[in-house]
Amino acid sequence: MVCHAERPVSGIFAAFRTDAPMDGGTWIAADARVDDRQTLAAALGVPHESALSDEELILHAYMKWDVRCVEHLIGDFAFAIWDGRARRLFCARDHFGIKPLYYAHRAPWLLAGRSVDALREHPAISDALDDVAVADFLLFGHKTDPAATTFRDIRRVPPAHTLTWSRDGGCRLHRYWEFPIDEPVYRKDADYAAELRQLLDLAVADRVRGERAGVFFSGGLDSTAVAATARRHAASSSIRGFCFLHESLLADEERRYATVAAAHLGIECRFYEMDSAGWSHAGRERTPEPLVPSIDASAQARCLDDAADHSRIALTGEGADNALLYEWASYVRYLLCGGRIGRLAVDCAEFVRHSRRVPLAAVLTYPRSRLANDGAQPVIPSWISPDLVDRLHLEERWRDVMRPAASPHQTRPAAYFSLQLPLWQDLFDSWDPSYTGVALDVRHPFLDLRVLRFLLSVPVIPWCREKYLLRYAFAADLPPQVRRRPKTPLPGSPEHAKIARDGLPPVMRSPRLGAYAESAYLRALPTSTSMQAEAALRLVTFSRWLAGLESMRVAAATD
């Protein structure tokens, strides 16, 4: 029996008493998109063009390969399979954790699902908070433990993990995949470009499947390449861009570049200014867990509603910045240590041929003081409860989290490390319907395993400098202004600029807030630096979320 949990209705995949008689059937509940269906179907011996849903393909894979079925899957997925033959629950989450999957084991109950709120509705689950997870949010804006949630009773299945329960073995987590580390691959220039175009084409095709799609669009290289690729799979009217702006807060050129790129591709692009006066629902009190808010929640909501009206699918360019970091020093060290001076000379010659400049000249002649990290050293905000600081050893925790990254990748250590950071989970949460309230499935073609593995195998010189590989591979799809556009992050923190202009929203007091913040500091939180402003906004966000949680508890108690 196949039980498909419709997205994103109740969010519960499985809920049962572990001490009760077990169902003898086999069923699946899932939120899943399986990519490269043709290869999987061939391995299963079923026609890839058959009417089997993605959930049914996963169940067929499980019936053939048992728990090793995940080794044959790519895509975005979270699922639970009850195996009545083995009296076993088997759950799995995709490689990067794009789809959420939570569980709670409160004897005798075992719950699994895609929504924290859905699990919290069960009477066995308390609303006790995980103090470490709360402290992580207040300090860093995200949880550093990929298995943690804000609630003590609820855990998250980490990316690339399975969860198995049986009466004899209990609950067990298992990592089924590690990001592979490949040696650099050397080939002709045209071959690099052709393979990237082919792989991104496959990634977009798997995510769009001939449907209409929106693209979160900035007029930068990444989103324009995604939009151009999507455009090849549908009529221009089927692809629409959606662009966020911060024009009254910061020097923001997104409108100009997005307009040029959209005109070049022949698609419509709509703009949403994220800088209206005041704070519209800035606290996002009703999200399942506290999440760093948009500075203009009403504009964001309009954009998401418009995107969902256009299509149930939206694409982003997330992942390309990480995969194409210009780590020239690690790459040069790798070649020199291997005695591959000839290879380095060839790469430098390629750099000169493509860019008409001497490789590394700007870096080698840069003042050493500018190469050092001249940013302010992080400190524990003064308003955090001293008891919390001492009890959880937060100063030591901060030093541990902020330590230099350790990475086993010799040529791309920072890229490899950055693609596995826990903060990705908060990004994926911020797009998830359980947080936005909008039935929009946001998908990320550059985070396709096939695309990422290729991007991390290209030689750093010349292809990663200013993401040159994208400029070269998509030269025909990018207007000259975008192709020549340097990487241009916003010139400052939108949150800091917003607070400087409109002030900070007030902290909402509630009985449990005192365990995390000193009440004496709450009337005048420091916001003079961007770091202080962003930390203060996290406290405001948490206070409003916590006040909402308390009001729900009071309402439930009076029912």
mmCIF file with all atom_site columns, N, CA and C in Angstrom, residues 230-278:
data_model
loop_
_atom_site.group_PDB
_atom_site.id
_atom_site.type_symbol
_atom_site.label_atom_id
_atom_site.label_alt_id
_atom_site.label_comp_id
_atom_site.label_asym_id
_atom_site.label_entity_id
_atom_site.label_seq_id
_atom_site.pdbx_PDB_ins_code
_atom_site.Cartn_x
_atom_site.Cartn_y
_atom_site.Cartn_z
_atom_site.occupancy
_atom_site.B_iso_or_equiv
_atom_site.pdbx_formal_charge
_atom_site.auth_seq_id
_atom_site.auth_comp_id
_atom_site.auth_asym_id
_atom_site.auth_atom_id
_atom_site.pdbx_PDB_model_num
ATOM 1   N N  . ALA A 1 230 ? 16.240 27.479 -18.034 1.00 0.00 ? 230 ALA A N  1
ATOM 2   C CA . ALA A 1 230 ? 14.810 27.180 -17.915 1.00 0.00 ? 230 ALA A CA 1
ATOM 3   C C  . ALA A 1 230 ? 14.057 27.647 -19.152 1.00 0.00 ? 230 ALA A C  1
ATOM 4   N N  . ARG A 1 231 ? 14.493 28.762 -19.702 1.00 0.00 ? 231 ARG A N  1
ATOM 5   C CA . ARG A 1 231 ? 13.841 29.323 -20.898 1.00 0.00 ? 231 ARG A CA 1
ATOM 6   C C  . ARG A 1 231 ? 13.899 28.348 -22.072 1.00 0.00 ? 231 ARG A C  1
ATOM 7   N N  . ARG A 1 232 ? 14.937 27.520 -22.121 1.00 0.00 ? 232 ARG A N  1
ATOM 8   C CA . ARG A 1 232 ? 15.054 26.558 -23.221 1.00 0.00 ? 232 ARG A CA 1
ATOM 9   C C  . ARG A 1 232 ? 14.067 25.405 -23.085 1.00 0.00 ? 232 ARG A C  1
ATOM 10  N N  . HIS A 1 233 ? 13.486 25.258 -21.896 1.00 0.00 ? 233 HIS A N  1
ATOM 11  C CA . HIS A 1 233 ? 12.561 24.152 -21.668 1.00 0.00 ? 233 HIS A CA 1
ATOM 12  C C  . HIS A 1 233 ? 11.100 24.583 -21.714 1.00 0.00 ? 233 HIS A C  1
ATOM 13  N N  . ALA A 1 234 ? 10.855 25.868 -21.976 1.00 0.00 ? 234 ALA A N  1
ATOM 14  C CA . ALA A 1 234 ? 9.469  26.336 -21.968 1.00 0.00 ? 234 ALA A CA 1
ATOM 15  C C  . ALA A 1 234 ? 9.378  27.633 -22.759 1.00 0.00 ? 234 ALA A C  1
ATOM 16  N N  . ALA A 1 235 ? 8.157  28.014 -23.104 1.00 0.00 ? 235 ALA A N  1
ATOM 17  C CA . ALA A 1 235 ? 7.944  29.301 -23.764 1.00 0.00 ? 235 ALA A CA 1
ATOM 18  C C  . ALA A 1 235 ? 8.322  30.427 -22.815 1.00 0.00 ? 235 ALA A C  1
ATOM 19  N N  . SER A 1 236 ? 8.692  31.572 -23.381 1.00 0.00 ? 236 SER A N  1
ATOM 20  C CA . SER A 1 236 ? 9.154  32.681 -22.539 1.00 0.00 ? 236 SER A CA 1
ATOM 21  C C  . SER A 1 236 ? 8.093  33.110 -21.540 1.00 0.00 ? 236 SER A C  1
ATOM 22  N N  . SER A 1 237 ? 6.807  32.991 -21.907 1.00 0.00 ? 237 SER A N  1
ATOM 23  C CA . SER A 1 237 ? 5.748  33.394 -20.982 1.00 0.00 ? 237 SER A CA 1
ATOM 24  C C  . SER A 1 237 ? 5.642  32.451 -19.789 1.00 0.00 ? 237 SER A C  1
ATOM 25  N N  . SER A 1 238 ? 6.250  31.264 -19.896 1.00 0.00 ? 238 SER A N  1
ATOM 26  C CA . SER A 1 238 ? 6.188  30.297 -18.804 1.00 0.00 ? 238 SER A CA 1
ATOM 27  C C  . SER A 1 238 ? 7.238  30.555 -17.732 1.00 0.00 ? 238 SER A C  1
ATOM 28  N N  . ILE A 1 239 ? 8.240  31.380 -18.035 1.00 0.00 ? 239 ILE A N  1
ATOM 29  C CA . ILE A 1 239 ? 9.309  31.686 -17.087 1.00 0.00 ? 239 ILE A CA 1
ATOM 30  C C  . ILE A 1 239 ? 9.174  33.146 -16.674 1.00 0.00 ? 239 ILE A C  1
ATOM 31  N N  . ARG A 1 240 ? 9.192  33.403 -15.390 1.00 0.00 ? 240 ARG A N  1
ATOM 32  C CA . ARG A 1 240 ? 9.050  34.774 -14.896 1.00 0.00 ? 240 ARG A CA 1
ATOM 33  C C  . ARG A 1 240 ? 10.056 35.013 -13.780 1.00 0.00 ? 240 ARG A C  1
ATOM 34  N N  . GLY A 1 241 ? 10.682 36.180 -13.799 1.00 0.00 ? 241 GLY A N  1
ATOM 35  C CA . GLY A 1 241 ? 11.649 36.543 -12.777 1.00 0.00 ? 241 GLY A CA 1
ATOM 36  C C  . GLY A 1 241 ? 11.002 37.321 -11.642 1.00 0.00 ? 241 GLY A C  1
ATOM 37  N N  . PHE A 1 242 ? 11.557 37.149 -10.441 1.00 0.00 ? 242 PHE A N  1
ATOM 38  C CA . PHE A 1 242 ? 11.094 37.861 -9.250  1.00 0.00 ? 242 PHE A CA 1
ATOM 39  C C  . PHE A 1 242 ? 12.332 38.393 -8.532  1.00 0.00 ? 242 PHE A C  1
ATOM 40  N N  . CYS A 1 243 ? 12.391 39.710 -8.373  1.00 0.00 ? 243 CYS A N  1
ATOM 41  C CA . CYS A 1 243 ? 13.624 40.355 -7.913  1.00 0.00 ? 243 CYS A CA 1
ATOM 42  C C  . CYS A 1 243 ? 13.359 41.217 -6.684  1.00 0.00 ? 243 CYS A C  1
ATOM 43  N N  . PHE A 1 244 ? 14.151 41.007 -5.621  1.00 0.00 ? 244 PHE A N  1
ATOM 44  C CA . PHE A 1 244 ? 14.078 41.824 -4.415  1.00 0.00 ? 244 PHE A CA 1
ATOM 45  C C  . PHE A 1 244 ? 15.047 43.001 -4.529  1.00 0.00 ? 244 PHE A C  1
ATOM 46  N N  . LEU A 1 245 ? 14.629 44.173 -4.051  1.00 0.00 ? 245 LEU A N  1
ATOM 47  C CA . LEU A 1 245 ? 15.444 45.386 -4.126  1.00 0.00 ? 245 LEU A CA 1
ATOM 48  C C  . LEU A 1 245 ? 15.577 46.017 -2.744  1.00 0.00 ? 245 LEU A C  1
ATOM 49  N N  . HIS A 1 246 ? 16.676 46.781 -2.560  1.00 0.00 ? 246 HIS A N  1
ATOM 50  C CA . HIS A 1 246 ? 16.901 47.529 -1.308  1.00 0.00 ? 246 HIS A CA 1
ATOM 51  C C  . HIS A 1 246 ? 17.313 48.965 -1.652  1.00 0.00 ? 246 HIS A C  1
ATOM 52  N N  . GLU A 1 247 ? 16.643 49.574 -2.605  1.00 0.00 ? 247 GLU A N  1
ATOM 53  C CA . GLU A 1 247 ? 17.129 50.811 -3.212  1.00 0.00 ? 247 GLU A CA 1
ATOM 54  C C  . GLU A 1 247 ? 17.140 52.004 -2.269  1.00 0.00 ? 247 GLU A C  1
ATOM 55  N N  . SER A 1 248 ? 16.205 52.095 -1.343  1.00 0.00 ? 248 SER A N  1
ATOM 56  C CA . SER A 1 248 ? 16.192 53.265 -0.462  1.00 0.00 ? 248 SER A CA 1
ATOM 57  C C  . SER A 1 248 ? 17.083 53.073 0.760   1.00 0.00 ? 248 SER A C  1
ATOM 58  N N  . LEU A 1 249 ? 17.604 51.856 0.946   1.00 0.00 ? 249 LEU A N  1
ATOM 59  C CA . LEU A 1 249 ? 18.468 51.583 2.091   1.00 0.00 ? 249 LEU A CA 1
ATOM 60  C C  . LEU A 1 249 ? 19.941 51.577 1.717   1.00 0.00 ? 249 LEU A C  1
ATOM 61  N N  . LEU A 1 250 ? 20.261 51.014 0.550   1.00 0.00 ? 250 LEU A N  1
ATOM 62  C CA . LEU A 1 250 ? 21.648 50.827 0.137   1.00 0.00 ? 250 LEU A CA 1
ATOM 63  C C  . LEU A 1 250 ? 21.772 51.100 -1.358  1.00 0.00 ? 250 LEU A C  1
ATOM 64  N N  . ALA A 1 251 ? 22.998 51.322 -1.800  1.00 0.00 ? 251 ALA A N  1
ATOM 65  C CA . ALA A 1 251 ? 23.249 51.465 -3.235  1.00 0.00 ? 251 ALA A CA 1
ATOM 66  C C  . ALA A 1 251 ? 23.052 50.100 -3.884  1.00 0.00 ? 251 ALA A C  1
ATOM 67  N N  . ASP A 1 252 ? 21.921 49.924 -4.547  1.00 0.00 ? 252 ASP A N  1
ATOM 68  C CA . ASP A 1 252 ? 21.502 48.619 -5.049  1.00 0.00 ? 252 ASP A CA 1
ATOM 69  C C  . ASP A 1 252 ? 21.289 48.719 -6.555  1.00 0.00 ? 252 ASP A C  1
ATOM 70  N N  . GLU A 1 253 ? 22.060 47.947 -7.328  1.00 0.00 ? 253 GLU A N  1
ATOM 71  C CA . GLU A 1 253 ? 21.963 48.000 -8.784  1.00 0.00 ? 253 GLU A CA 1
ATOM 72  C C  . GLU A 1 253 ? 21.204 46.815 -9.373  1.00 0.00 ? 253 GLU A C  1
ATOM 73  N N  . GLU A 1 254 ? 20.511 46.062 -8.523  1.00 0.00 ? 254 GLU A N  1
ATOM 74  C CA . GLU A 1 254 ? 19.843 44.859 -9.009  1.00 0.00 ? 254 GLU A CA 1
ATOM 75  C C  . GLU A 1 254 ? 18.817 45.167 -10.093 1.00 0.00 ? 254 GLU A C  1
ATOM 76  N N  . ARG A 1 255 ? 18.057 46.268 -9.927  1.00 0.00 ? 255 ARG A N  1
ATOM 77  C CA . ARG A 1 255 ? 17.005 46.567 -10.898 1.00 0.00 ? 255 ARG A CA 1
ATOM 78  C C  . ARG A 1 255 ? 17.595 46.743 -12.301 1.00 0.00 ? 255 ARG A C  1
ATOM 79  N N  . ARG A 1 256 ? 18.695 47.489 -12.395 1.00 0.00 ? 256 ARG A N  1
ATOM 80  C CA . ARG A 1 256 ? 19.282 47.761 -13.710 1.00 0.00 ? 256 ARG A CA 1
ATOM 81  C C  . ARG A 1 256 ? 19.736 46.471 -14.387 1.00 0.00 ? 256 ARG A C  1
ATOM 82  N N  . TYR A 1 257 ? 20.471 45.640 -13.656 1.00 0.00 ? 257 TYR A N  1
ATOM 83  C CA . TYR A 1 257 ? 20.985 44.418 -14.272 1.00 0.00 ? 257 TYR A CA 1
ATOM 84  C C  . TYR A 1 257 ? 19.873 43.400 -14.528 1.00 0.00 ? 257 TYR A C  1
ATOM 85  N N  . ALA A 1 258 ? 18.920 43.294 -13.604 1.00 0.00 ? 258 ALA A N  1
ATOM 86  C CA . ALA A 1 258 ? 17.826 42.344 -13.805 1.00 0.00 ? 258 ALA A CA 1
ATOM 87  C C  . ALA A 1 258 ? 16.965 42.751 -14.996 1.00 0.00 ? 258 ALA A C  1
ATOM 88  N N  . THR A 1 259 ? 16.758 44.051 -15.178 1.00 0.00 ? 259 THR A N  1
ATOM 89  C CA . THR A 1 259 ? 15.975 44.524 -16.319 1.00 0.00 ? 259 THR A CA 1
ATOM 90  C C  . THR A 1 259 ? 16.665 44.174 -17.634 1.00 0.00 ? 259 THR A C  1
ATOM 91  N N  . VAL A 1 260 ? 17.980 44.403 -17.688 1.00 0.00 ? 260 VAL A N  1
ATOM 92  C CA . VAL A 1 260 ? 18.743 44.087 -18.900 1.00 0.00 ? 260 VAL A CA 1
ATOM 93  C C  . VAL A 1 260 ? 18.714 42.588 -19.177 1.00 0.00 ? 260 VAL A C  1
ATOM 94  N N  . ALA A 1 261 ? 18.932 41.780 -18.130 1.00 0.00 ? 261 ALA A N  1
ATOM 95  C CA . ALA A 1 261 ? 18.971 40.327 -18.314 1.00 0.00 ? 261 ALA A CA 1
ATOM 96  C C  . ALA A 1 261 ? 17.609 39.793 -18.746 1.00 0.00 ? 261 ALA A C  1
ATOM 97  N N  . ALA A 1 262 ? 16.533 40.285 -18.126 1.00 0.00 ? 262 ALA A N  1
ATOM 98  C CA . ALA A 1 262 ? 15.195 39.810 -18.485 1.00 0.00 ? 262 ALA A CA 1
ATOM 99  C C  . ALA A 1 262 ? 14.859 40.175 -19.929 1.00 0.00 ? 262 ALA A C  1
ATOM 100 N N  . ALA A 1 263 ? 15.216 41.388 -20.343 1.00 0.00 ? 263 ALA A N  1
ATOM 101 C CA . ALA A 1 263 ? 14.951 41.794 -21.728 1.00 0.00 ? 263 ALA A CA 1
ATOM 102 C C  . ALA A 1 263 ? 15.739 40.930 -22.705 1.00 0.00 ? 263 ALA A C  1
ATOM 103 N N  . HIS A 1 264 ? 16.977 40.612 -22.358 1.00 0.00 ? 264 HIS A N  1
ATOM 104 C CA . HIS A 1 264 ? 17.812 39.776 -23.227 1.00 0.00 ? 264 HIS A CA 1
ATOM 105 C C  . HIS A 1 264 ? 17.211 38.382 -23.384 1.00 0.00 ? 264 HIS A C  1
ATOM 106 N N  . LEU A 1 265 ? 16.635 37.847 -22.302 1.00 0.00 ? 265 LEU A N  1
ATOM 107 C CA . LEU A 1 265 ? 16.057 36.500 -22.342 1.00 0.00 ? 265 LEU A CA 1
ATOM 108 C C  . LEU A 1 265 ? 14.616 36.499 -22.835 1.00 0.00 ? 265 LEU A C  1
ATOM 109 N N  . GLY A 1 266 ? 14.005 37.671 -22.900 1.00 0.00 ? 266 GLY A N  1
ATOM 110 C CA . GLY A 1 266 ? 12.620 37.741 -23.334 1.00 0.00 ? 266 GLY A CA 1
ATOM 111 C C  . GLY A 1 266 ? 11.635 37.248 -22.299 1.00 0.00 ? 266 GLY A C  1
ATOM 112 N N  . ILE A 1 267 ? 11.931 37.487 -21.011 1.00 0.00 ? 267 ILE A N  1
ATOM 113 C CA . ILE A 1 267 ? 11.018 37.071 -19.946 1.00 0.00 ? 267 ILE A CA 1
ATOM 114 C C  . ILE A 1 267 ? 10.583 38.295 -19.150 1.00 0.00 ? 267 ILE A C  1
ATOM 115 N N  . GLU A 1 268 ? 9.475  38.173 -18.466 1.00 0.00 ? 268 GLU A N  1
ATOM 116 C CA . GLU A 1 268 ? 9.004  39.233 -17.582 1.00 0.00 ? 268 GLU A CA 1
ATOM 117 C C  . GLU A 1 268 ? 9.725  39.137 -16.247 1.00 0.00 ? 268 GLU A C  1
ATOM 118 N N  . CYS A 1 269 ? 10.033 40.290 -15.647 1.00 0.00 ? 269 CYS A N  1
ATOM 119 C CA . CYS A 1 269 ? 10.620 40.316 -14.309 1.00 0.00 ? 269 CYS A CA 1
ATOM 120 C C  . CYS A 1 269 ? 9.849  41.313 -13.458 1.00 0.00 ? 269 CYS A C  1
ATOM 121 N N  . ARG A 1 270 ? 9.435  40.885 -12.283 1.00 0.00 ? 270 ARG A N  1
ATOM 122 C CA . ARG A 1 270 ? 8.719  41.751 -11.352 1.00 0.00 ? 270 ARG A CA 1
ATOM 123 C C  . ARG A 1 270 ? 9.633  42.111 -10.186 1.00 0.00 ? 270 ARG A C  1
ATOM 124 N N  . PHE A 1 271 ? 9.468  43.339 -9.680  1.00 0.00 ? 271 PHE A N  1
ATOM 125 C CA . PHE A 1 271 ? 10.369 43.865 -8.658  1.00 0.00 ? 271 PHE A CA 1
ATOM 126 C C  . PHE A 1 271 ? 9.606  44.134 -7.363  1.00 0.00 ? 271 PHE A C  1
ATOM 127 N N  . TYR A 1 272 ? 10.306 43.895 -6.240  1.00 0.00 ? 272 TYR A N  1
ATOM 128 C CA . TYR A 1 272 ? 9.709  44.049 -4.915  1.00 0.00 ? 272 TYR A CA 1
ATOM 129 C C  . TYR A 1 272 ? 10.706 44.787 -4.025  1.00 0.00 ? 272 TYR A C  1
ATOM 130 N N  . GLU A 1 273 ? 10.339 45.991 -3.625  1.00 0.00 ? 273 GLU A N  1
ATOM 131 C CA . GLU A 1 273 ? 11.230 46.814 -2.808  1.00 0.00 ? 273 GLU A CA 1
ATOM 132 C C  . GLU A 1 273 ? 11.102 46.395 -1.349  1.00 0.00 ? 273 GLU A C  1
ATOM 133 N N  . MET A 1 274 ? 12.229 45.952 -0.792  1.00 0.00 ? 274 MET A N  1
ATOM 134 C CA . MET A 1 274 ? 12.258 45.428 0.577   1.00 0.00 ? 274 MET A CA 1
ATOM 135 C C  . MET A 1 274 ? 12.649 46.532 1.558   1.00 0.00 ? 274 MET A C  1
ATOM 136 N N  . ASP A 1 275 ? 12.032 47.687 1.438   1.00 0.00 ? 275 ASP A N  1
ATOM 137 C CA . ASP A 1 275 ? 12.491 48.796 2.275   1.00 0.00 ? 275 ASP A CA 1
ATOM 138 C C  . ASP A 1 275 ? 11.362 49.753 2.630   1.00 0.00 ? 275 ASP A C  1
ATOM 139 N N  . SER A 1 276 ? 10.137 49.246 2.761   1.00 0.00 ? 276 SER A N  1
ATOM 140 C CA . SER A 1 276 ? 9.055  50.127 3.175   1.00 0.00 ? 276 SER A CA 1
ATOM 141 C C  . SER A 1 276 ? 9.294  50.606 4.599   1.00 0.00 ? 276 SER A C  1
ATOM 142 N N  . ALA A 1 277 ? 8.767  51.773 4.927   1.00 0.00 ? 277 ALA A N  1
ATOM 143 C CA . ALA A 1 277 ? 8.977  52.343 6.260   1.00 0.00 ? 277 ALA A CA 1
ATOM 144 C C  . ALA A 1 277 ? 8.336  51.454 7.318   1.00 0.00 ? 277 ALA A C  1
ATOM 145 N N  . GLY A 1 278 ? 8.980  51.385 8.473   1.00 0.00 ? 278 GLY A N  1
ATOM 146 C CA . GLY A 1 278 ? 8.461  50.575 9.565   1.00 0.00 ? 278 GLY A CA 1
ATOM 147 C C  . GLY A 1 278 ? 8.812  49.110 9.399   1.00 0.00 ? 278 GLY A C  1
#
